[in-house]
Coordinates of C-alpha atoms and ligand atoms in Angstrom, one line a residue:
M128 CA -37.9 -33.5 97.0
I129 CA -36.8 -35.1 93.8
T130 CA -34.0 -37.7 93.8
L131 CA -31.9 -38.9 90.8
N132 CA -30.3 -42.3 91.3
E133 CA -27.4 -43.0 88.9
I134 CA -29.2 -41.5 86.0
T135 CA -27.5 -42.0 82.6
K136 CA -28.9 -40.8 79.3
A137 CA -27.4 -41.4 75.9
F138 CA -28.8 -41.2 72.3
G139 CA -26.7 -43.7 70.3
I140 CA -23.1 -42.9 71.1
R141 CA -23.8 -39.4 72.3
V142 CA -23.7 -39.3 76.1
L143 CA -25.7 -36.4 77.6
F144 CA -24.9 -37.3 81.2
E145 CA -23.6 -40.4 83.0
K146 CA -24.4 -41.9 86.4
V147 CA -25.8 -38.7 88.0
S148 CA -27.0 -39.0 91.6
F149 CA -28.5 -36.0 93.3
T150 CA -31.3 -34.8 95.5
F151 CA -33.2 -31.6 94.7
N152 CA -34.5 -30.4 98.1
D153 CA -37.7 -28.6 99.1
G154 CA -37.4 -24.9 99.5
N155 CA -34.5 -24.7 97.1
R156 CA -34.8 -23.2 93.6
Y157 CA -32.6 -24.9 91.1
G158 CA -31.7 -23.4 87.8
L159 CA -30.9 -26.0 85.2
T160 CA -28.4 -24.6 82.8
G161 CA -26.2 -25.6 79.9
P162 CA -25.8 -24.9 76.2
N163 CA -28.4 -25.7 73.5
G164 CA -28.8 -29.4 73.1
C165 CA -26.9 -30.5 76.3
G166 CA -30.0 -32.3 77.6
K167 CA -31.9 -30.0 79.9
S168 CA -35.3 -30.7 78.5
T169 CA -34.4 -34.4 78.3
L170 CA -33.6 -34.4 82.0
L171 CA -36.9 -32.8 82.8
K172 CA -38.7 -35.4 80.7
I173 CA -36.9 -38.2 82.5
I174 CA -37.9 -36.7 85.8
M175 CA -41.6 -36.5 84.7
G176 CA -41.4 -40.1 83.4
M177 CA -42.2 -39.0 79.8
I178 CA -39.1 -40.7 78.6
D179 CA -36.9 -43.4 80.1
P180 CA -33.3 -42.9 81.1
T181 CA -30.7 -45.3 79.6
S182 CA -30.2 -46.4 83.2
G183 CA -31.0 -45.3 86.7
T184 CA -34.2 -44.3 88.6
V185 CA -36.0 -41.2 89.8
T186 CA -38.2 -40.6 92.9
L187 CA -40.6 -37.7 93.1
P188 CA -43.5 -36.4 95.1
A189 CA -47.2 -37.0 94.2
R190 CA -48.1 -33.6 92.9
V191 CA -45.7 -32.2 90.3
G192 CA -46.5 -29.1 88.2
I193 CA -45.1 -29.1 84.7
L194 CA -44.9 -26.3 82.1
R195 CA -46.0 -28.0 78.9
Q196 CA -44.9 -26.8 75.5
N197 CA -47.3 -28.5 73.2
I198 CA -49.6 -25.6 72.7
E199 CA -51.1 -27.1 69.6
D200 CA -52.9 -29.8 71.7
Y201 CA -54.8 -27.2 73.7
L202 CA -56.0 -24.8 71.0
A203 CA -59.6 -26.0 70.9
M204 CA -60.0 -26.0 74.7
N205 CA -61.4 -23.4 77.0
V206 CA -58.8 -21.3 78.9
L207 CA -60.1 -22.0 82.4
D208 CA -60.3 -25.8 81.6
V209 CA -56.6 -25.7 80.4
V210 CA -55.6 -24.3 83.8
I211 CA -57.7 -26.8 85.8
M212 CA -56.2 -29.7 83.8
G213 CA -53.0 -28.9 85.7
N214 CA -54.4 -31.0 88.5
E215 CA -54.7 -34.3 86.7
R216 CA -56.5 -36.2 89.4
L217 CA -59.1 -33.5 89.8
W218 CA -59.6 -33.1 86.0
G219 CA -60.0 -36.8 85.6
V220 CA -62.8 -37.0 88.1
F221 CA -64.5 -33.9 86.7
K222 CA -64.6 -35.7 83.3
E223 CA -65.8 -38.9 84.9
R224 CA -68.5 -37.1 86.8
D225 CA -69.8 -35.5 83.6
D226 CA -69.8 -38.9 81.9
L227 CA -71.7 -40.5 84.7
Y228 CA -74.4 -37.9 84.8
E229 CA -75.1 -38.7 81.1
Q230 CA -75.9 -42.3 82.0
E231 CA -78.9 -43.8 83.7
M232 CA -78.5 -43.7 87.4
T233 CA -77.7 -47.1 89.1
D234 CA -76.5 -48.0 92.6
D235 CA -72.9 -48.4 91.3
I236 CA -73.0 -45.1 89.7
G237 CA -74.4 -43.5 92.8
I238 CA -71.6 -45.0 94.9
R239 CA -69.0 -43.8 92.4
L240 CA -70.4 -40.3 92.4
G241 CA -70.1 -40.3 96.1
E242 CA -66.4 -41.2 95.9
I243 CA -65.9 -38.6 93.2
E244 CA -67.3 -35.9 95.5
E245 CA -64.8 -36.9 98.1
I246 CA -61.9 -36.7 95.8
I247 CA -63.1 -33.3 94.6
A248 CA -63.3 -32.1 98.2
E249 CA -59.8 -33.5 98.8
E250 CA -58.4 -31.7 95.8
D251 CA -60.1 -28.4 96.7
G252 CA -62.2 -28.8 93.5
Y253 CA -65.0 -26.5 94.6
S254 CA -62.6 -23.6 94.6
A255 CA -61.0 -24.8 91.3
E256 CA -62.5 -22.1 89.1
A257 CA -61.8 -19.4 91.6
N258 CA -58.2 -20.5 92.1
A259 CA -57.7 -20.8 88.4
E260 CA -59.1 -17.3 87.8
K261 CA -56.8 -15.9 90.5
L262 CA -53.8 -17.4 88.8
L263 CA -54.8 -16.1 85.4
I264 CA -55.4 -12.6 86.6
G265 CA -52.0 -12.7 88.3
M266 CA -50.5 -13.6 84.9
G267 CA -52.2 -10.5 83.4
I268 CA -55.0 -12.4 81.7
G269 CA -58.2 -10.6 82.4
G270 CA -61.6 -12.2 83.0
E271 CA -62.9 -11.4 79.5
H272 CA -60.4 -14.1 78.2
H273 CA -61.2 -16.9 80.7
T274 CA -64.1 -18.4 78.9
L275 CA -62.6 -18.1 75.4
A276 CA -61.0 -21.0 73.6
M277 CA -57.2 -21.0 73.5
H278 CA -57.0 -20.2 69.8
Q279 CA -59.0 -17.0 70.3
I280 CA -56.3 -15.4 72.5
P281 CA -52.8 -14.3 71.3
L282 CA -49.9 -16.7 71.3
D283 CA -48.0 -15.1 74.2
M284 CA -51.2 -15.3 76.4
Q285 CA -51.5 -19.0 75.4
F286 CA -48.1 -19.6 76.9
R287 CA -49.1 -17.8 80.1
V288 CA -52.2 -20.0 80.4
L289 CA -49.9 -23.1 80.3
L290 CA -47.8 -21.5 83.0
C291 CA -50.9 -21.2 85.1
Q292 CA -51.7 -24.8 84.4
A293 CA -48.3 -25.8 85.9
L294 CA -48.9 -23.7 89.0
F295 CA -52.4 -24.9 89.5
G296 CA -53.2 -27.3 92.3
D297 CA -50.4 -26.4 94.7
P298 CA -47.8 -28.7 93.4
Q299 CA -45.0 -30.0 95.7
A300 CA -42.5 -29.8 92.9
L301 CA -42.5 -27.5 89.9
L302 CA -40.7 -28.2 86.7
L303 CA -40.5 -25.3 84.2
D304 CA -38.8 -25.5 80.8
E305 CA -37.8 -22.0 79.7
P306 CA -40.8 -20.2 81.2
T307 CA -39.7 -16.7 80.3
N308 CA -39.5 -17.3 76.5
H309 CA -42.9 -15.9 75.8
L310 CA -43.1 -13.4 78.6
D311 CA -42.5 -9.7 78.6
L312 CA -40.5 -8.0 81.3
E313 CA -43.5 -7.2 83.4
S314 CA -44.7 -10.8 83.5
I315 CA -41.2 -12.0 84.1
G316 CA -41.2 -9.8 87.2
W317 CA -44.5 -11.3 88.3
L318 CA -43.1 -14.8 87.8
E319 CA -39.9 -14.0 89.7
N320 CA -41.9 -12.9 92.8
F321 CA -44.2 -15.9 92.5
L322 CA -41.3 -18.3 92.4
K323 CA -39.4 -16.7 95.2
N324 CA -42.4 -17.4 97.5
Y325 CA -42.8 -21.0 96.3
R326 CA -42.1 -23.5 99.1
G327 CA -41.7 -26.8 97.1
T328 CA -38.9 -28.0 95.0
L329 CA -38.4 -25.8 91.9
I330 CA -36.3 -26.8 88.9
V331 CA -36.3 -24.2 86.1
V332 CA -34.5 -24.3 82.8
S333 CA -33.6 -21.0 81.4
H334 CA -31.0 -19.2 79.2
D335 CA -32.0 -15.9 80.8
R336 CA -29.2 -14.8 83.1
H337 CA -31.2 -12.0 84.8
F338 CA -34.1 -14.3 85.5
L339 CA -31.8 -17.0 86.9
N340 CA -29.9 -14.5 89.1
A341 CA -33.2 -13.2 90.5
V342 CA -34.8 -16.6 91.2
T343 CA -32.4 -19.4 91.9
T344 CA -30.7 -20.6 95.1
H345 CA -28.7 -23.2 93.2
I346 CA -27.6 -24.0 89.7
A347 CA -27.4 -27.5 88.3
D348 CA -25.2 -27.2 85.2
I349 CA -25.1 -29.8 82.5
D350 CA -21.6 -30.0 80.9
Y351 CA -18.7 -32.4 80.7
E352 CA -21.2 -35.3 80.4
T353 CA -22.4 -34.8 83.9
I354 CA -24.4 -32.5 86.1
I355 CA -22.6 -30.3 88.7
V356 CA -24.6 -28.4 91.3
Y357 CA -23.3 -25.1 92.5
P358 CA -24.8 -23.1 95.4
G359 CA -25.8 -19.5 94.5
N360 CA -27.2 -17.9 91.4
Y361 CA -26.1 -18.0 87.7
D362 CA -23.2 -15.5 88.1
D363 CA -21.9 -17.4 91.2
M364 CA -22.0 -20.6 89.1
F365 CA -20.2 -19.0 86.2
E366 CA -17.4 -17.8 88.4
A367 CA -17.0 -21.1 90.3
K368 CA -17.2 -23.1 87.1
T369 CA -14.5 -21.0 85.4
A370 CA -12.2 -21.2 88.4
V371 CA -12.5 -25.0 88.7
R372 CA -11.9 -25.3 85.0
E373 CA -8.9 -23.1 85.0
R374 CA -7.4 -25.0 87.9
A375 CA -8.0 -28.3 86.2
E376 CA -6.4 -27.0 83.0
A377 CA -3.4 -25.6 84.8
D378 CA -3.0 -28.8 86.8
S379 CA -3.1 -30.8 83.6
K380 CA -0.6 -28.6 81.9
S381 CA 1.9 -28.8 84.7
K382 CA 1.5 -32.6 84.7
E383 CA 2.2 -32.7 81.0
K384 CA 5.3 -30.6 81.4
K385 CA 6.6 -32.8 84.3
I386 CA 6.0 -35.9 82.2
S387 CA 7.8 -34.5 79.2
Q388 CA 10.9 -33.8 81.4
L389 CA 10.7 -37.3 82.8
R390 CA 10.5 -38.7 79.3
E391 CA 13.5 -36.8 78.2
F392 CA 15.5 -38.3 81.1
V393 CA 14.3 -41.8 80.2
A394 CA 15.2 -41.3 76.5
R395 CA 18.6 -40.0 77.5
F396 CA 19.6 -42.6 80.0
G397 CA 17.2 -45.5 79.3
A398 CA 19.9 -47.5 77.6
G399 CA 22.6 -46.6 80.0
T400 CA 23.8 -47.4 83.5
R401 CA 21.2 -45.5 85.6
A402 CA 18.6 -48.2 85.3
S403 CA 17.1 -47.8 88.7
Q404 CA 16.6 -44.1 88.3
V405 CA 15.0 -44.7 84.9
Q406 CA 12.7 -47.3 86.4
S407 CA 11.5 -44.9 89.1
R408 CA 10.9 -42.2 86.5
L409 CA 8.8 -44.6 84.4
R410 CA 6.7 -45.3 87.5
E411 CA 6.4 -41.6 88.1
I412 CA 5.2 -41.1 84.5
D413 CA 2.5 -43.7 85.0
R414 CA 1.4 -42.1 88.2
L415 CA 1.2 -38.7 86.6
Q416 CA -0.7 -39.7 83.5
P417 CA -3.0 -36.7 83.1
Q418 CA -6.7 -37.6 83.0
D419 CA -8.2 -36.5 79.7
L420 CA -10.2 -33.3 80.5
K421 CA -13.6 -33.8 79.2
K422 CA -14.5 -31.2 76.6
S423 CA -17.0 -28.5 77.5
N424 CA -19.9 -28.5 75.1
I425 CA -20.2 -24.8 75.1
Q426 CA -19.6 -23.7 71.5
R427 CA -20.2 -20.6 69.5
P428 CA -22.0 -20.6 66.1
Y429 CA -20.8 -18.4 63.3
L430 CA -23.5 -16.3 61.7
R431 CA -23.4 -14.1 58.7
F432 CA -26.3 -13.2 56.4
N433 CA -25.4 -12.4 52.8
V434 CA -27.2 -9.8 50.8
P435 CA -27.8 -10.6 47.1
T436 CA -26.5 -8.4 44.4
K437 CA -29.9 -6.9 43.9
P438 CA -30.6 -4.4 46.6
S439 CA -34.1 -3.4 47.6
G440 CA -35.6 -0.1 46.7
K441 CA -35.1 2.9 49.1
I442 CA -38.5 2.5 50.7
V443 CA -38.9 -1.1 52.0
F444 CA -42.3 -0.8 53.7
K445 CA -44.8 2.0 53.6
L446 CA -47.9 1.6 55.9
E447 CA -50.7 4.1 55.7
N448 CA -53.6 4.1 58.2
V449 CA -53.3 0.4 58.8
D450 CA -55.8 -1.5 61.1
K451 CA -55.5 -5.1 62.0
G452 CA -57.3 -7.2 64.6
Y453 CA -58.6 -10.7 65.2
G454 CA -62.3 -10.2 65.4
G455 CA -62.6 -7.9 68.4
D456 CA -61.0 -4.4 68.8
P457 CA -58.2 -3.9 66.3
I458 CA -54.8 -4.5 67.9
I459 CA -53.1 -2.2 65.5
K460 CA -55.0 1.0 64.9
N461 CA -54.4 3.6 62.2
L462 CA -50.7 2.9 61.9
S463 CA -48.6 4.9 59.4
L464 CA -44.9 4.4 59.1
E465 CA -42.1 4.0 56.6
I466 CA -39.1 1.6 56.9
H467 CA -36.2 2.4 54.6
K468 CA -33.4 0.4 53.1
G469 CA -30.6 -0.3 55.6
D470 CA -32.8 0.5 58.7
R471 CA -32.2 -1.8 61.6
I472 CA -35.3 -1.6 63.6
G473 CA -35.8 -2.9 67.1
V474 CA -39.4 -3.6 68.1
I475 CA -40.0 -3.5 71.8
G476 CA -42.9 -3.3 74.3
N477 CA -45.1 -5.5 76.4
N478 CA -46.8 -8.6 75.1
G479 CA -50.3 -8.4 73.7
R480 CA -49.8 -5.0 72.1
G481 CA -49.3 -6.3 68.6
K482 CA -45.6 -6.7 67.9
T483 CA -46.1 -10.1 66.4
T484 CA -49.1 -8.8 64.4
L485 CA -47.0 -6.0 62.9
L486 CA -44.2 -8.4 62.0
K487 CA -46.7 -10.7 60.4
L488 CA -48.1 -7.9 58.3
L489 CA -44.6 -7.0 57.1
A490 CA -43.8 -10.6 56.4
Q491 CA -47.1 -10.9 54.5
V492 CA -48.4 -13.7 56.7
H493 CA -51.5 -11.5 57.4
A494 CA -53.2 -8.9 55.3
A495 CA -54.4 -5.6 56.9
D496 CA -58.1 -5.2 57.7
S497 CA -57.9 -1.7 56.2
G498 CA -55.4 0.9 55.1
T499 CA -52.5 0.1 52.7
I500 CA -49.1 -1.5 52.9
E501 CA -46.8 -1.0 50.1
F502 CA -43.9 -3.4 49.7
G503 CA -40.9 -1.8 48.2
H504 CA -39.4 -2.5 44.8
Q505 CA -37.4 -5.8 44.7
S506 CA -37.7 -6.5 48.4
M507 CA -36.9 -10.1 49.3
I508 CA -38.0 -10.9 52.8
S509 CA -36.9 -13.7 55.1
Y510 CA -39.0 -14.2 58.2
F511 CA -38.1 -15.9 61.5
P512 CA -41.5 -16.6 63.2
Q513 CA -42.0 -16.5 67.0
N514 CA -43.4 -20.0 66.9
H515 CA -40.8 -22.3 65.2
N516 CA -43.5 -24.8 64.3
D517 CA -44.9 -22.3 61.8
L518 CA -41.8 -23.1 59.7
V519 CA -40.4 -26.4 60.9
D520 CA -43.1 -29.1 60.8
K521 CA -41.9 -31.6 63.3
S522 CA -44.4 -34.2 62.3
V523 CA -42.6 -34.7 59.0
D524 CA -40.1 -37.5 59.1
E525 CA -36.9 -35.8 57.8
T526 CA -33.5 -34.8 58.9
G527 CA -32.2 -31.2 59.4
F528 CA -30.1 -31.6 56.3
E529 CA -33.1 -32.6 54.2
W530 CA -35.2 -29.8 55.6
L531 CA -32.5 -27.2 54.8
R532 CA -32.0 -28.6 51.2
G533 CA -35.7 -28.1 50.6
R534 CA -35.5 -24.4 51.4
R535 CA -34.0 -23.5 48.1
A536 CA -33.7 -25.1 44.7
G537 CA -30.3 -25.9 43.3
L538 CA -28.4 -26.0 46.5
Y539 CA -25.2 -28.2 46.6
D540 CA -24.8 -30.7 49.4
Q541 CA -21.5 -29.1 50.4
D542 CA -23.1 -25.6 50.7
V543 CA -25.7 -27.0 53.1
R544 CA -23.1 -28.9 55.1
S545 CA -20.9 -25.9 55.3
V546 CA -23.7 -23.7 56.7
M547 CA -24.7 -26.5 59.1
G548 CA -21.2 -26.7 60.4
K549 CA -21.2 -23.0 61.1
M550 CA -24.4 -23.4 63.0
L551 CA -22.9 -26.3 65.1
F552 CA -24.5 -29.2 63.2
G553 CA -21.2 -30.9 62.5
G554 CA -20.7 -34.5 61.5
D555 CA -23.6 -36.8 62.1
D556 CA -25.6 -34.0 63.8
A557 CA -26.5 -32.8 60.3
F558 CA -28.6 -36.0 59.9
K559 CA -30.6 -35.7 63.2
K560 CA -34.3 -35.9 62.7
I561 CA -36.0 -32.5 63.0
A562 CA -38.5 -34.1 65.5
A563 CA -35.6 -34.7 67.9
L564 CA -34.1 -31.2 67.7
S565 CA -34.1 -29.2 70.9
G566 CA -35.6 -25.7 71.0
G567 CA -32.3 -24.0 70.5
E568 CA -31.2 -26.4 67.8
T569 CA -34.5 -25.7 65.9
A570 CA -33.8 -22.0 66.1
R571 CA -30.3 -22.6 64.8
L572 CA -31.6 -24.6 61.9
I573 CA -34.0 -21.7 60.9
L574 CA -31.1 -19.3 61.1
A575 CA -29.1 -21.6 58.9
S576 CA -31.8 -21.5 56.3
M577 CA -31.6 -17.7 56.4
M578 CA -27.9 -18.0 55.7
L579 CA -28.7 -20.1 52.6
T580 CA -31.5 -18.2 51.0
D581 CA -31.6 -14.8 49.2
H582 CA -33.0 -11.8 51.0
N583 CA -32.4 -8.2 51.5
V584 CA -34.9 -7.8 54.4
I585 CA -34.9 -9.9 57.5
I586 CA -37.8 -9.9 59.9
L587 CA -37.2 -11.8 63.2
D588 CA -39.8 -12.3 66.0
E589 CA -38.1 -13.0 69.3
P590 CA -35.3 -15.0 67.7
N591 CA -33.4 -15.2 71.0
N592 CA -36.0 -17.4 72.7
H593 CA -34.5 -20.8 73.2
L594 CA -31.0 -19.7 72.1
D595 CA -28.1 -20.0 74.6
L596 CA -25.9 -17.0 75.4
E597 CA -23.2 -17.9 72.8
A598 CA -25.8 -18.1 70.1
V599 CA -27.6 -14.9 71.0
S600 CA -24.3 -13.0 70.9
A601 CA -23.4 -14.5 67.6
L602 CA -26.8 -13.5 66.2
A603 CA -26.4 -10.0 67.4
Y604 CA -23.0 -9.8 65.6
G605 CA -24.5 -11.2 62.4
L606 CA -27.4 -8.8 62.4
A607 CA -25.3 -5.8 63.2
D608 CA -23.1 -6.7 60.3
Y609 CA -26.0 -7.3 57.8
K610 CA -26.1 -4.9 54.9
G611 CA -29.8 -5.3 54.3
T612 CA -32.8 -4.1 56.3
V613 CA -33.6 -5.7 59.7
V614 CA -36.8 -5.6 61.8
V615 CA -36.3 -7.5 65.0
A616 CA -38.7 -7.8 68.0
S617 CA -37.2 -8.8 71.3
H618 CA -37.4 -8.4 75.0
D619 CA -33.6 -8.8 75.1
R620 CA -32.2 -5.3 75.7
D621 CA -28.7 -6.4 74.9
L622 CA -29.7 -7.7 71.5
I623 CA -31.8 -4.6 70.6
S624 CA -29.1 -2.2 71.7
Q625 CA -26.4 -4.0 69.7
V626 CA -28.5 -4.3 66.5
A627 CA -31.0 -1.5 66.2
N628 CA -30.5 2.1 65.0
K629 CA -34.2 2.8 65.1
I630 CA -36.9 1.7 67.6
I631 CA -40.6 1.0 67.3
V632 CA -42.1 1.0 70.8
F633 CA -45.5 -0.6 71.5
E634 CA -46.7 1.5 74.4
E635 CA -50.0 1.2 76.2
K636 CA -51.3 4.3 74.5
G637 CA -50.1 3.4 71.0
I638 CA -47.2 2.7 68.7
K639 CA -44.3 5.1 68.6
F640 CA -41.4 5.4 66.1
Y641 CA -38.1 6.6 67.4
D642 CA -35.1 7.5 65.2
G643 CA -32.2 6.5 67.3
T644 CA -30.7 3.7 69.4
L645 CA -32.3 2.0 72.4
E646 CA -30.0 3.9 74.8
E647 CA -30.9 7.2 73.2
Y648 CA -34.6 6.3 73.4
L649 CA -34.4 5.3 77.0
K650 CA -32.5 8.5 77.9
Q651 CA -34.9 10.9 76.2
R652 CA -37.9 9.2 77.8
Ligands
ATP741 N1 -34.9 -39.1 70.1 C1 -33.7 -38.6 69.9 N2 -32.8 -39.1 69.2 C2 -31.6 -38.6 69.0 N3 -31.2 -37.4 69.6 C3 -32.1 -36.8 70.4 C4 -33.4 -37.3 70.6 N4 -34.0 -36.5 71.5 C5 -33.2 -35.5 71.7 N5 -32.0 -35.7 71.1 C6 -30.8 -34.9 71.2 O1 -30.4 -34.8 72.6 C7 -29.8 -33.5 72.8 C8 -30.5 -32.9 74.1 O2 -31.8 -32.4 73.7 P1 -32.6 -31.5 74.8 O3 -33.9 -31.1 74.1 O4 -32.7 -32.1 76.1 O5 -31.6 -30.2 74.8 P2 -31.8 -28.9 75.7 O6 -30.6 -28.9 76.7 O7 -33.1 -28.8 76.3 O8 -31.5 -27.8 74.6 P3 -32.2 -26.3 74.4 O9 -31.4 -25.4 75.3 O10 -32.0 -26.0 73.0 O11 -33.7 -26.4 74.8 C9 -30.0 -32.7 71.6 O12 -28.8 -32.6 70.9 C10 -31.1 -33.4 70.8 O13 -31.0 -33.2 69.4
MG742 MG1 -34.8 -27.6 76.0

């Protein structure tokens, strides 16, 4: 059970939510929804005690599992350890025990070691490794990876290890911030089943409608500067929210109409003999005064990518017998393929099979181990990496505006502001520090930079992660409209089917090229 008591959070004059009181009950699975930047991650951080609310208090159970997002901090650690760290109390005494064994034995140390053994027993520490291994295998991370360091396994696996960390130690409440972002459809299925059997309190943030519909029993939606909880799944919430909003709008309209009739009467007879009737109408106007409907913060960005006057040559990429790996077996083996000018290629397939590796080869982040890659004549590539931090360094103290200006020499301030406006950084939002930007806002900033720079080839790796529904649909429009060449990897079937006219499939047996849309590919399979 997690209880919010009159929680308010504001950054400066921007109110995210005001005086919210609510109890999240055991056995219920709450989806926390709302557009990018509405305050979902902020609310989770308040619940965890990582940041303070402006006012109000939170009560929560002793064992809370959290999906962390700061992968960088774990890169040097061993995979099994990262999972076991999910139980902070247990991890703390493991460390303490190691330290104590290093020292010379005294009575005090002996007593403390005894206490530690008790805590380890209480926390089921003797089965810790076995339990951690079970979770990892459930997440599709085989035993050969368990003793590696985090940086030795692919990025999507690293995220899954963090998910295991959150689930470790049988937490009474589970807080997950966009857990499906780095999962393929198969792992999402696994997670859905796992969560449906979870008996504690679950709060999960997601922009993935299918996932929310499969998992949640309630939706807590952040909008109108408050949080409203609806029973049911995402589609139920959407229907109820729209109906309530339409009623409120209709109500407010009819009040306005009534008021304008009454005003007309007052204006006509105010100076005349019907004083008492005028008075009663003035009272009526006061009573009817429509409440200002708070504005929804759902907004749609406007996304168009321009192609410079110089087009690329006809062949944009030509790969011949390319191998690429990271030490062990090559992930990409003997790949040959050509990508032509104007192709819009959707890259699909389960995680861990090399989609990101292929995109990094094309974007020239990596070189091939063997084989050749020819880059076409006059190709200008713009790359959206899966990990935003590769591009936006949040440790640098600068604003979104400054970051964007630095993307290209000779930009005018008004050009930067205009693109920012299209990407929903209007007014003062242009001068937010990049460190403060939410996941979706960071993705929008990267897309804004792609609208400002010259390119005739766009490579995007899971661009829809973090983005809300409005932004994903605007992105699909922008890409379908682009006159250059597109290579986009995504698990979002709607996005791929709207954008792609050719498909690269990463199957278990290898990489296949299909000349047609996703629908055509799925039909012939
Ligand atoms: N320290 C800060 N100073 C100013 N504004 C901040 C700060 N931290 C967060 N914000 C702003 O508060 C808003 C809420 O951020 P939060 O990360 O909670 O959004 P979110 O709902 O999780 O969005 P997303 O769906 O993109 O993950 C954002 O507009 C963000 O820029
Ligand atoms: Mg967030």
